[in-house]
Amino acid sequence: MEVCRQQIFLTVALVLMTGSLAQVFSFGKCPQVQVKENFQLESYLGKWYENRRFFAIFEAFSSCVSANYSLKDDGHIKVVNQGYIKFLKKRNVAIGDAYAPDVNQSAKLKVKFGNAPLGDYWVLDTDYDSYSVVYSCSGYGGIFKTEFSWILTRDRNGLSETKMLELLYNMSSSGINVKRFSVTDQTNCPN
């Protein structure tokens, strides 16, 4: 019984430490999701606007969030994420490095920002020209999971309601709880 308590304590402590990075925490297993087949990195590069996101502490209070992806000489991707905290009138910038560890699964990227742990950045779907669906999930013994997810658009104003509902339906059908999304404010953004 004591060993069981210790295992539960260690599992909860690990989840809470991971939760301090503040992705969405919940009970259960990670869903089995499919990533974009034949992902074309070159077509994915450029600027994207965050339309929706799961809560993450590093984005708390951020509006006007965008991401810019560019190819580096070493084949990795330079990631420049920007956001704006309106009530502080402060711009936030985070610069990271991303790469695909397996060329046969190029939509399963790894990304690192500063001292933060290496994270997953899985492109579930994109048409390269208007939308991208990004997701990651870390499971802890089938009991807990932590998730990140974003819907990105090339246009700051987002997508048609029909297209957005289609993306949300597809994610929900894959076992992702789309009720966890919040819409990112992209109004009155500074230049």
Coordinates of N, CA and C in Angstrom, one line a residue:
M1 N 0.8 -1.2 0.0 CA 0.0 0.0 0.0 C 0.9 1.3 0.0
E2 N 2.0 1.2 0.8 CA 2.9 2.4 0.9 C 3.5 2.7 -0.5
V3 N 3.9 1.6 -1.2 CA 4.5 1.8 -2.5 C 3.5 2.4 -3.5
C4 N 2.3 2.0 -3.4 CA 1.2 2.6 -4.3 C 1.0 4.0 -4.0
R5 N 1.0 4.4 -2.7 CA 0.9 5.9 -2.3 C 2.1 6.6 -2.9
Q6 N 3.3 6.1 -2.8 CA 4.5 6.8 -3.3 C 4.4 6.9 -4.8
Q7 N 3.9 5.9 -5.5 CA 3.8 6.0 -7.0 C 2.8 7.1 -7.3
I8 N 1.7 7.1 -6.6 CA 0.7 8.1 -6.9 C 1.2 9.5 -6.6
F9 N 1.9 9.7 -5.5 CA 2.5 11.0 -5.1 C 3.5 11.4 -6.2
L10 N 4.4 10.5 -6.6 CA 5.4 10.8 -7.7 C 4.7 11.2 -9.0
T11 N 3.7 10.5 -9.3 CA 2.9 10.8 -10.6 C 2.3 12.2 -10.5
V12 N 1.6 12.4 -9.4 CA 1.0 13.8 -9.2 C 2.1 14.9 -9.2
A13 N 3.2 14.6 -8.5 CA 4.2 15.7 -8.5 C 4.8 15.9 -9.9
L14 N 5.0 14.9 -10.6 CA 5.5 15.0 -12.0 C 4.5 15.8 -12.9
V15 N 3.2 15.5 -12.7 CA 2.2 16.2 -13.5 C 2.1 17.6 -13.1
L16 N 2.2 17.9 -11.8 CA 2.2 19.3 -11.3 C 3.4 20.1 -11.8
M17 N 4.5 19.4 -11.8 CA 5.7 20.1 -12.3 C 5.5 20.4 -13.8
T18 N 5.0 19.4 -14.5 CA 4.8 19.7 -16.0 C 3.7 20.7 -16.1
G19 N 2.7 20.6 -15.2 CA 1.6 21.6 -15.3 C 2.0 23.0 -15.0
S20 N 3.2 23.2 -14.4 CA 3.7 24.5 -14.1 C 4.0 25.2 -15.4
L21 N 4.3 24.4 -16.5 CA 4.4 25.0 -17.8 C 3.1 25.4 -18.4
A22 N 2.0 24.9 -17.7 CA 0.6 25.3 -17.9 C 0.0 25.0 -19.2
Q23 N 0.2 23.9 -19.7 CA -0.7 23.5 -20.8 C -1.9 22.9 -20.1
V24 N -2.9 22.5 -20.9 CA -4.1 21.9 -20.3 C -3.8 20.6 -19.7
F25 N -4.2 20.4 -18.5 CA -4.1 19.2 -17.7 C -5.4 18.5 -17.5
S26 N -5.5 17.2 -17.7 CA -6.7 16.5 -17.5 C -6.4 15.0 -17.3
F27 N -7.5 14.3 -16.9 CA -7.3 12.8 -16.7 C -7.5 12.1 -18.0
G28 N -7.0 10.9 -18.1 CA -7.1 10.1 -19.3 C -5.9 10.0 -20.1
K29 N -6.0 9.2 -21.2 CA -4.9 9.0 -22.1 C -5.0 10.0 -23.3
C30 N -3.8 10.2 -23.9 CA -3.7 11.0 -25.1 C -4.5 10.4 -26.2
P31 N -5.2 11.1 -27.0 CA -5.9 10.5 -28.2 C -4.9 10.1 -29.2
Q32 N -5.2 9.1 -30.0 CA -4.4 8.7 -31.1 C -4.8 9.6 -32.3
V33 N -3.9 10.5 -32.6 CA -4.2 11.5 -33.7 C -3.3 11.2 -34.9
Q34 N -3.8 11.6 -36.0 CA -3.1 11.5 -37.3 C -2.5 12.9 -37.6
V35 N -1.3 12.9 -38.1 CA -0.7 14.2 -38.5 C -0.8 14.3 -40.0
K36 N -0.5 15.5 -40.5 CA -0.6 15.8 -42.0 C 0.3 14.9 -42.7
E37 N -0.2 14.2 -43.7 CA 0.6 13.3 -44.6 C 1.3 14.2 -45.6
N38 N 2.5 13.8 -46.0 CA 3.3 14.5 -47.0 C 3.5 15.9 -46.6
F39 N 3.7 16.2 -45.4 CA 3.9 17.6 -44.9 C 5.0 18.3 -45.7
Q40 N 4.7 19.5 -46.2 CA 5.6 20.3 -47.0 C 6.1 21.5 -46.2
L41 N 7.2 21.3 -45.6 CA 7.7 22.3 -44.7 C 7.9 23.7 -45.4
E42 N 8.5 23.7 -46.6 CA 8.7 24.9 -47.3 C 7.4 25.7 -47.5
S43 N 6.3 25.0 -47.7 CA 5.0 25.7 -47.9 C 4.5 26.2 -46.6
Y44 N 4.9 25.6 -45.5 CA 4.4 26.0 -44.2 C 5.1 27.2 -43.6
L45 N 6.3 27.5 -44.1 CA 7.1 28.6 -43.6 C 6.3 30.0 -43.8
G46 N 6.7 31.0 -43.0 CA 6.1 32.3 -43.1 C 5.3 32.6 -41.9
K47 N 4.5 33.6 -42.0 CA 3.7 34.2 -40.9 C 2.4 33.5 -40.7
W48 N 2.0 33.2 -39.5 CA 0.7 32.7 -39.1 C 0.2 33.5 -37.9
Y49 N -1.1 33.6 -37.8 CA -1.8 34.3 -36.7 C -2.5 33.3 -35.9
E50 N -2.4 33.4 -34.6 CA -3.1 32.5 -33.7 C -4.6 32.9 -33.6
N51 N -5.4 31.9 -34.0 CA -6.9 32.2 -34.0 C -7.5 31.6 -32.7
R52 N -7.0 30.4 -32.3 CA -7.5 29.8 -31.1 C -6.4 29.1 -30.4
R53 N -6.5 28.9 -29.1 CA -5.5 28.2 -28.3 C -6.0 27.5 -27.1
F54 N -5.4 26.4 -26.7 CA -5.6 25.9 -25.3 C -4.8 26.8 -24.4
F55 N -5.2 26.9 -23.1 CA -4.6 27.7 -22.2 C -3.1 27.3 -22.0
A56 N -2.2 28.3 -22.0 CA -0.8 28.1 -21.7 C -0.3 29.3 -20.9
I57 N 0.3 29.1 -19.8 CA 0.7 30.2 -18.9 C 1.6 31.2 -19.7
F58 N 2.4 30.7 -20.6 CA 3.3 31.6 -21.3 C 2.6 32.5 -22.3
E59 N 1.3 32.3 -22.5 CA 0.5 33.1 -23.3 C -0.6 33.9 -22.6
A60 N -0.6 33.8 -21.2 CA -1.6 34.4 -20.4 C -1.7 35.9 -20.7
F61 N -2.9 36.4 -21.0 CA -3.2 37.8 -21.2 C -2.7 38.2 -22.6
S62 N -2.2 37.3 -23.4 CA -1.6 37.8 -24.7 C -2.7 37.8 -25.8
S63 N -2.7 38.9 -26.5 CA -3.5 39.0 -27.7 C -2.6 39.3 -28.9
C64 N -3.1 39.4 -30.1 CA -2.3 39.8 -31.3 C -1.2 38.8 -31.4
V65 N -1.4 37.5 -31.2 CA -0.3 36.5 -31.2 C -0.1 36.1 -32.6
S66 N 1.2 36.0 -33.0 CA 1.6 35.5 -34.3 C 2.8 34.6 -34.2
A67 N 3.1 33.8 -35.2 CA 4.3 33.0 -35.3 C 4.8 33.1 -36.6
N68 N 6.2 33.3 -36.7 CA 6.8 33.4 -38.0 C 7.9 32.2 -38.0
Y69 N 7.8 31.4 -39.1 CA 8.7 30.3 -39.3 C 9.6 30.5 -40.5
S70 N 10.9 30.4 -40.3 CA 11.9 30.6 -41.4 C 12.9 29.5 -41.3
L71 N 13.4 29.1 -42.4 CA 14.4 28.0 -42.5 C 15.8 28.5 -42.2
K72 N 16.5 27.8 -41.3 CA 17.9 28.1 -41.0 C 18.9 27.3 -41.8
D73 N 20.1 27.8 -41.8 CA 21.1 27.1 -42.6 C 21.3 25.6 -42.3
D74 N 21.1 25.3 -41.0 CA 21.3 23.9 -40.5 C 20.1 23.0 -40.8
G75 N 19.0 23.6 -41.5 CA 17.8 22.8 -41.8 C 16.8 22.9 -40.7
H76 N 17.1 23.4 -39.6 CA 16.1 23.6 -38.5 C 15.2 24.9 -38.9
I77 N 14.2 25.1 -38.1 CA 13.3 26.2 -38.4 C 13.4 27.2 -37.2
K78 N 13.6 28.4 -37.6 CA 13.6 29.5 -36.6 C 12.2 29.9 -36.3
V79 N 11.8 29.9 -35.1 CA 10.4 30.2 -34.7 C 10.5 31.5 -33.9
V80 N 9.7 32.5 -34.4 CA 9.6 33.8 -33.7 C 8.1 34.0 -33.3
N81 N 7.8 33.8 -32.1 CA 6.4 34.0 -31.6 C 6.3 35.4 -30.9
Q82 N 5.2 36.1 -31.3 CA 5.0 37.4 -30.7 C 3.6 37.5 -30.2
G83 N 3.5 38.3 -29.1 CA 2.2 38.5 -28.6 C 2.2 39.9 -28.0
Y84 N 1.0 40.4 -27.6 CA 0.9 41.7 -27.0 C 0.0 41.7 -25.8
I85 N 0.4 42.2 -24.7 CA -0.4 42.3 -23.5 C -0.9 43.7 -23.4
K86 N -2.2 43.9 -23.8 CA -2.8 45.2 -24.0 C -2.8 46.1 -22.7
F87 N -3.1 45.5 -21.6 CA -3.2 46.4 -20.4 C -1.8 46.8 -19.9
L88 N -0.8 46.1 -20.3 CA 0.6 46.5 -20.0 C 1.2 47.3 -21.1
K89 N 0.6 47.3 -22.3 CA 1.1 47.9 -23.5 C 2.5 47.3 -23.8
K90 N 2.6 46.0 -23.7 CA 3.9 45.3 -23.7 C 3.9 44.2 -24.8
R91 N 4.9 44.2 -25.7 CA 5.0 43.1 -26.7 C 5.9 42.0 -26.1
N92 N 5.5 40.8 -26.3 CA 6.3 39.6 -25.9 C 6.9 39.0 -27.1
V93 N 8.1 38.6 -27.1 CA 8.7 37.8 -28.2 C 9.5 36.6 -27.6
A94 N 9.2 35.5 -28.2 CA 10.0 34.3 -27.9 C 10.5 33.7 -29.1
I95 N 11.8 33.4 -29.1 CA 12.5 32.8 -30.3 C 12.9 31.4 -29.9
G96 N 12.5 30.5 -30.8 CA 12.8 29.1 -30.6 C 13.4 28.4 -31.8
D97 N 13.6 27.1 -31.7 CA 14.2 26.3 -32.7 C 13.3 25.0 -32.9
A98 N 13.0 24.7 -34.1 CA 12.2 23.5 -34.3 C 12.8 22.7 -35.4
Y99 N 12.5 21.4 -35.4 CA 13.1 20.4 -36.4 C 12.2 19.2 -36.4
A100 N 12.3 18.4 -37.5 CA 11.7 17.2 -37.6 C 12.7 16.1 -37.4
P101 N 12.6 15.3 -36.2 CA 13.6 14.3 -36.0 C 13.5 13.1 -36.9
D102 N 12.4 12.9 -37.5 CA 12.2 11.8 -38.5 C 11.7 12.3 -39.8
V103 N 12.5 12.3 -40.8 CA 12.1 12.8 -42.1 C 10.9 12.1 -42.7
N104 N 10.6 10.9 -42.3 CA 9.4 10.2 -42.8 C 8.1 10.7 -42.0
Q105 N 8.3 11.4 -41.0 CA 7.1 12.0 -40.3 C 7.4 13.4 -40.0
S106 N 7.6 14.2 -41.1 CA 8.0 15.6 -41.0 C 7.0 16.5 -40.4
A107 N 5.7 16.1 -40.2 CA 4.7 16.9 -39.5 C 4.8 16.8 -38.0
K108 N 5.7 15.9 -37.5 CA 5.9 15.7 -36.1 C 7.2 16.4 -35.7
L109 N 7.1 17.7 -35.4 CA 8.2 18.5 -35.1 C 8.5 18.5 -33.6
K110 N 9.7 18.8 -33.3 CA 10.1 19.1 -31.9 C 10.5 20.6 -31.9
V111 N 10.2 21.3 -30.8 CA 10.4 22.7 -30.7 C 11.0 23.0 -29.3
K112 N 11.9 24.0 -29.2 CA 12.5 24.4 -28.0 C 12.6 25.9 -27.9
F113 N 12.2 26.4 -26.8 CA 12.3 27.9 -26.5 C 13.2 28.0 -25.2
G114 N 14.3 28.7 -25.4 CA 15.2 29.0 -24.2 C 15.4 27.8 -23.3
N115 N 15.2 27.9 -22.0 CA 15.4 26.9 -21.0 C 14.2 25.9 -20.9
A116 N 13.2 26.1 -21.6 CA 12.0 25.3 -21.5 C 12.3 23.9 -22.1
P117 N 11.7 22.8 -21.6 CA 11.9 21.5 -22.1 C 11.6 21.4 -23.6
L118 N 12.2 20.5 -24.3 CA 11.8 20.2 -25.7 C 10.4 19.8 -25.8
G119 N 9.6 20.3 -26.7 CA 8.2 20.0 -26.8 C 7.8 19.5 -28.2
D120 N 6.7 18.9 -28.2 CA 6.1 18.4 -29.5 C 5.4 19.5 -30.2
Y121 N 5.4 19.6 -31.5 CA 4.6 20.5 -32.3 C 4.2 19.6 -33.5
W122 N 3.0 19.1 -33.4 CA 2.5 18.2 -34.4 C 1.5 18.9 -35.3
V123 N 1.7 19.0 -36.6 CA 0.8 19.6 -37.5 C -0.2 18.5 -37.9
L124 N -1.4 18.6 -37.4 CA -2.5 17.6 -37.7 C -3.1 17.9 -39.1
D125 N -3.2 19.2 -39.4 CA -3.8 19.5 -40.7 C -3.4 20.9 -41.1
T126 N -3.2 21.1 -42.4 CA -3.0 22.4 -42.9 C -3.3 22.4 -44.4
D127 N -3.7 23.6 -45.0 CA -3.7 23.7 -46.4 C -2.6 24.6 -46.9
Y128 N -1.8 25.1 -45.9 CA -0.6 25.9 -46.1 C -1.0 27.4 -46.4
D129 N -2.1 27.6 -47.0 CA -2.5 29.0 -47.4 C -3.5 29.7 -46.5
S130 N -4.2 28.9 -45.7 CA -5.2 29.6 -44.8 C -5.2 29.1 -43.4
Y131 N -5.0 27.8 -43.1 CA -5.1 27.3 -41.7 C -4.1 26.3 -41.4
S132 N -3.8 26.1 -40.1 CA -3.0 25.0 -39.6 C -3.6 24.6 -38.2
V133 N -3.6 23.3 -38.0 CA -4.1 22.8 -36.7 C -2.9 22.1 -36.1
V134 N -2.5 22.6 -34.9 CA -1.3 22.1 -34.2 C -1.7 21.5 -32.9
Y135 N -1.1 20.4 -32.5 CA -1.5 19.7 -31.3 C -0.3 19.0 -30.7
S136 N -0.3 18.9 -29.4 CA 0.7 18.0 -28.7 C 0.0 17.5 -27.4
C137 N 0.4 16.3 -27.0 CA -0.1 15.7 -25.8 C 1.0 14.8 -25.2
S138 N 1.1 14.9 -23.9 CA 2.0 14.1 -23.1 C 1.2 13.3 -22.1
G139 N 1.4 12.0 -22.2 CA 0.6 11.1 -21.2 C 1.5 10.7 -20.1
Y140 N 0.8 10.4 -19.0 CA 1.5 10.0 -17.7 C 0.8 8.7 -17.2
G141 N 1.3 7.6 -17.7 CA 0.8 6.3 -17.2 C -0.7 6.0 -17.6
G142 N -1.2 6.7 -18.6 CA -2.6 6.5 -18.9 C -3.6 7.1 -17.9
I143 N -3.1 7.8 -16.9 CA -3.9 8.4 -15.9 C -4.1 9.9 -16.2
F144 N -3.1 10.6 -16.5 CA -3.1 12.0 -16.7 C -2.5 12.4 -18.1
K145 N -2.9 13.5 -18.6 CA -2.3 14.0 -19.8 C -2.2 15.5 -19.7
T146 N -1.3 16.1 -20.5 CA -1.2 17.5 -20.7 C -1.2 17.8 -22.2
E147 N -1.9 18.8 -22.5 CA -2.1 19.1 -24.0 C -1.9 20.6 -24.3
F148 N -1.3 20.8 -25.5 CA -1.3 22.1 -26.1 C -2.0 22.0 -27.4
S149 N -2.7 23.0 -27.9 CA -3.2 23.0 -29.2 C -3.5 24.5 -29.7
W150 N -3.3 24.7 -31.0 CA -3.5 25.9 -31.6 C -4.2 25.7 -32.9
I151 N -5.0 26.7 -33.3 CA -5.5 26.8 -34.7 C -4.9 28.1 -35.2
L152 N -4.1 28.0 -36.2 CA -3.4 29.2 -36.8 C -4.0 29.5 -38.2
T153 N -4.0 30.8 -38.5 CA -4.5 31.2 -39.8 C -3.5 32.2 -40.5
R154 N -3.5 32.2 -41.8 CA -2.6 33.1 -42.5 C -3.2 34.6 -42.4
D155 N -4.5 34.7 -42.3 CA -5.2 36.0 -42.2 C -5.5 36.3 -40.7
R156 N -5.1 37.5 -40.3 CA -5.3 37.9 -38.9 C -6.8 37.7 -38.5
N157 N -7.7 37.9 -39.5 CA -9.2 37.9 -39.3 C -9.7 36.4 -39.2
G158 N -8.9 35.4 -39.4 CA -9.3 34.1 -39.2 C -9.9 33.4 -40.5
L159 N -10.8 32.5 -40.3 CA -11.4 31.7 -41.3 C -12.9 31.9 -41.4
S160 N -13.5 31.4 -42.4 CA -15.0 31.4 -42.4 C -15.5 30.5 -41.3
E161 N -16.7 30.8 -40.9 CA -17.3 30.0 -39.8 C -17.4 28.5 -40.2
T162 N -17.8 28.3 -41.5 CA -17.9 26.9 -42.0 C -16.6 26.2 -41.9
K163 N -15.5 26.8 -42.3 CA -14.2 26.1 -42.3 C -13.8 25.9 -40.8
M164 N -14.0 26.8 -39.9 CA -13.6 26.7 -38.5 C -14.4 25.5 -37.9
L165 N -15.7 25.4 -38.2 CA -16.5 24.4 -37.6 C -16.0 23.0 -38.2
E166 N -15.6 23.0 -39.4 CA -15.1 21.7 -40.0 C -13.8 21.3 -39.3
L167 N -12.9 22.2 -39.0 CA -11.7 21.9 -38.3 C -11.9 21.4 -36.9
L168 N -12.8 22.1 -36.2 CA -13.2 21.7 -34.8 C -13.9 20.4 -34.8
Y169 N -14.7 20.1 -35.8 CA -15.4 18.8 -35.9 C -14.3 17.7 -36.1
N170 N -13.4 17.9 -37.0 CA -12.3 16.9 -37.2 C -11.5 16.7 -36.0
M171 N -11.1 17.7 -35.3 CA -10.4 17.5 -34.0 C -11.2 16.8 -33.0
S172 N -12.4 17.1 -32.8 CA -13.3 16.4 -31.9 C -13.4 15.0 -32.2
S173 N -13.5 14.7 -33.5 CA -13.6 13.3 -34.0 C -12.4 12.5 -33.7
S174 N -11.2 13.2 -33.5 CA -10.0 12.5 -33.2 C -9.8 12.4 -31.7
G175 N -10.8 12.8 -30.9 CA -10.7 12.7 -29.4 C -10.2 13.9 -28.7
I176 N -10.0 15.0 -29.4 CA -9.5 16.2 -28.8 C -10.7 17.0 -28.3
N177 N -10.7 17.5 -27.0 CA -11.7 18.3 -26.5 C -11.6 19.7 -26.9
V178 N -12.4 20.1 -28.0 CA -12.3 21.4 -28.6 C -12.9 22.5 -27.7
K179 N -13.6 22.1 -26.7 CA -14.2 23.1 -25.7 C -13.1 23.8 -24.9
R180 N -11.9 23.2 -25.0 CA -10.8 23.9 -24.2 C -10.2 25.0 -25.0
F181 N -10.6 25.2 -26.2 CA -10.1 26.4 -27.0 C -10.7 27.7 -26.5
S182 N -9.8 28.7 -26.5 CA -10.3 30.1 -26.4 C -9.9 30.8 -27.6
V183 N -10.7 31.8 -28.0 CA -10.4 32.6 -29.2 C -9.4 33.6 -28.9
T184 N -8.4 33.8 -29.7 CA -7.3 34.8 -29.5 C -7.8 36.1 -30.0
D185 N -7.7 37.2 -29.2 CA -8.0 38.5 -29.6 C -7.0 39.0 -30.6
Q186 N -7.5 39.3 -31.8 CA -6.6 39.8 -32.9 C -7.1 41.2 -33.3
T187 N -7.7 42.0 -32.4 CA -8.2 43.3 -32.7 C -7.3 44.4 -32.1
N188 N -7.3 45.5 -32.8 CA -6.5 46.7 -32.3 C -5.1 46.3 -32.0
C189 N -4.5 45.6 -32.9 CA -3.1 45.2 -32.7 C -2.1 46.3 -33.1
P190 N -1.0 46.4 -32.3 CA 0.0 47.4 -32.8 C 0.7 46.9 -34.0
N191 N 1.3 47.8 -34.7 CA 2.0 47.4 -36.0 C 3.3 46.8 -35.6

